[in-house]
Coordinates of C-alpha atoms in Angstrom, one line a residue:
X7 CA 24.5 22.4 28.0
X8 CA 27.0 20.6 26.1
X9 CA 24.1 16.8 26.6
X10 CA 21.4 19.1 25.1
X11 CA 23.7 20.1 21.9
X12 CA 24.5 16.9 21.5
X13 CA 21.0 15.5 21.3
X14 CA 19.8 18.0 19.2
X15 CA 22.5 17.5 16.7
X16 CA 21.5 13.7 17.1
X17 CA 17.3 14.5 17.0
X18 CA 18.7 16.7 13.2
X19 CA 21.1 14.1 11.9
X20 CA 18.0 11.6 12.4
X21 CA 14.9 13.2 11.0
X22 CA 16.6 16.2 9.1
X23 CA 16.7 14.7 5.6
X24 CA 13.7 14.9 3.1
X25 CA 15.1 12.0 1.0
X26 CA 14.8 10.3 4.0
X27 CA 12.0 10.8 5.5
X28 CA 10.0 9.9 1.9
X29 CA 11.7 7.1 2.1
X30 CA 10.5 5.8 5.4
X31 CA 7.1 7.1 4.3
X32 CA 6.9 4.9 1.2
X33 CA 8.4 1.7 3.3
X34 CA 5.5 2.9 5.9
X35 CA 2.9 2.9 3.3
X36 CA 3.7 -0.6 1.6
X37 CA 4.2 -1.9 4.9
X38 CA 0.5 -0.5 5.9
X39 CA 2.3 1.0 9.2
X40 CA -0.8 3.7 9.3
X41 CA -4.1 4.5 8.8
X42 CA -6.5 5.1 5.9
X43 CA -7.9 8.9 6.9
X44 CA -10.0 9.0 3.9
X45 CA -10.3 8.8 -0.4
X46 CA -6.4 8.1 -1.0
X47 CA -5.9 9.9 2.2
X48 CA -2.8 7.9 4.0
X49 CA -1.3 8.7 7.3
X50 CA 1.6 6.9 8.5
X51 CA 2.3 5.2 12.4
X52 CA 4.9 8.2 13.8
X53 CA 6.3 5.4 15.6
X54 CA 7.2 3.2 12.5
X55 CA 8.2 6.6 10.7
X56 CA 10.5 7.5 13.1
X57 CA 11.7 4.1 13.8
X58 CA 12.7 3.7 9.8
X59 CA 14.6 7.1 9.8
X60 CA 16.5 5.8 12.6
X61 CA 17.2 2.4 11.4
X62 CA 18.5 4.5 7.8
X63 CA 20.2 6.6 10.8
X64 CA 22.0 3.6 12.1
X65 CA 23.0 2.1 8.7
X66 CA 24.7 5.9 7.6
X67 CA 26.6 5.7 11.1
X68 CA 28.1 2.3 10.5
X69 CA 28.9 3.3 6.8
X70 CA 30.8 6.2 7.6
X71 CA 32.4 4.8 10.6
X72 CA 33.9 1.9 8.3
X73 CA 35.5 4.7 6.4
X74 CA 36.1 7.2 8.5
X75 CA 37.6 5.0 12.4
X76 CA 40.5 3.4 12.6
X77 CA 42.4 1.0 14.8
X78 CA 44.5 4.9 16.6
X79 CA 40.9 6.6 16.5
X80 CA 38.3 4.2 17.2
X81 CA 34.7 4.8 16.7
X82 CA 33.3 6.3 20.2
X83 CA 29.8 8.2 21.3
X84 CA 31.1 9.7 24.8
X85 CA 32.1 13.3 24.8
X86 CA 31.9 16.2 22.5
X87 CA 35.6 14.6 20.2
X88 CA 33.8 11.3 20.1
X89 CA 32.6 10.1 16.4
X90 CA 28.9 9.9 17.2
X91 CA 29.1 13.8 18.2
X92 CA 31.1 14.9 15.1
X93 CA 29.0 13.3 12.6
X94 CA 26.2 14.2 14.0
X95 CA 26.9 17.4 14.3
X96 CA 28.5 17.5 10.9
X97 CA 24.3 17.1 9.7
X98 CA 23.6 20.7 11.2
X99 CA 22.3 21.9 8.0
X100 CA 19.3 19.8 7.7
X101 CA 17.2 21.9 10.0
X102 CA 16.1 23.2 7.2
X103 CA 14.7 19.6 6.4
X104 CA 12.2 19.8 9.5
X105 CA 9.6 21.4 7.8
X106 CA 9.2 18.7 5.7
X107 CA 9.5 16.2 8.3
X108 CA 5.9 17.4 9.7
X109 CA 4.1 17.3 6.4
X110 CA 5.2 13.7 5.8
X111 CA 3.9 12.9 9.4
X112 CA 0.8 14.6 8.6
X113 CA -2.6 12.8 6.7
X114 CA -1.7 12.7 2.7
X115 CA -3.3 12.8 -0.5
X116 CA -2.2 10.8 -3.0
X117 CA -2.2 13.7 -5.9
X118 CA -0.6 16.0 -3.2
X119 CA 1.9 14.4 -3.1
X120 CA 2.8 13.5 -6.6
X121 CA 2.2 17.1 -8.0
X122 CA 2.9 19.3 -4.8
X123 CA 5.4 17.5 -2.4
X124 CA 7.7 14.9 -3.8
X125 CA 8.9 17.4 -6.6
X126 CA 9.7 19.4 -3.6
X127 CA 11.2 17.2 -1.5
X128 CA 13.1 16.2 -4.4
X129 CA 14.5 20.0 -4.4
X130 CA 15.0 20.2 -0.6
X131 CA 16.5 17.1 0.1
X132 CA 19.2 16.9 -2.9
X133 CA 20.1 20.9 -1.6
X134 CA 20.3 19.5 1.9
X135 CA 22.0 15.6 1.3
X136 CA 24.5 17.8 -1.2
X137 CA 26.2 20.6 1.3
X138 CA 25.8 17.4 4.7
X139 CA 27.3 15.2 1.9
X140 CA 30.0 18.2 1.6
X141 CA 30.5 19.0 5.2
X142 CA 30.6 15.1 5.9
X143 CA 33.9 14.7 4.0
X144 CA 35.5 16.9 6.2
X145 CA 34.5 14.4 8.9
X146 CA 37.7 12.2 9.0
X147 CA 39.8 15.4 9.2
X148 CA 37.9 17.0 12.4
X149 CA 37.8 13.6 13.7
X150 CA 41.7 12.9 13.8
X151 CA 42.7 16.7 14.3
X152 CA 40.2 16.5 17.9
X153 CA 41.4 13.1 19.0
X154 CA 45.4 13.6 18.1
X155 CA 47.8 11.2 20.6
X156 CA 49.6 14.1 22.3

């Protein structure tokens, strides 16, 4: 049970941010990583999509894991005390941030998403990225209070 929490806290820390996942749309969309579905209709590759949210995944973990590891708690993935586990688990909150990450997967129009669902994503993602930014700080504390020398 304890494998399947820890890849759904991984699946949430990945795609669970809105900021995020208009980010990988525009890089997406310049890159032409999709199709054309119609008049200023775009749809991005899900592959590419998912693929940039990890790659932003990857650069947060190695951020954090500068400030937050040390030479007496190294950076580990193994095990529910290891860093991997507790940072991603610390990004809990963005569940909420799912329901965005459909509509960004889904076929876009241009106009829809200037007037409908980047002022919202805007709103939802600065709500989520503030409290994970919150509950992140409290990383390096949980981090050395699990893995104390004994």
């Amino acid at each position: 049970m304890n494998q399947l929490k820890y890849v759904f806290f991984l699946v949430i820390s990945i795609v669970g941010n809105p900021i995020y996942q208009m980010v990988s749309y525009i890089i997406c969309n310049e890159l032409d990583l999709g199709a054309s579905k119609g008049t200023n209709v775009y749809q991005v590759n899900p592959l590419a999509f998912i693929l940039f949210l990890v790659v932003i995944f990857f650069v947060r973990l190695l951020i954090y894991s500068f400030i937050f590891t040390s030479k007496d708690h190294p950076f580990r993935v193994k095990g529910i005390n290891s860093f991997l586990y507790i940072f991603s688990e610390r990004h809990l909150f963005q569940v909420i941030g799912l329901l965005s990450f459909f509509i960004w997967l889904s076929p876009l129009e241009g106009n829809i998403i200037g007037f409908f669902i980047f002022p919202l994503t805007l709103i939802l993602g600065g709500f989520v990225s503030l409290i994970t930014f919150v509950r992140l700080l409290k990383t390096r504390k949980i981090w050395i209070t699990k893995n104390k020398q004994h």
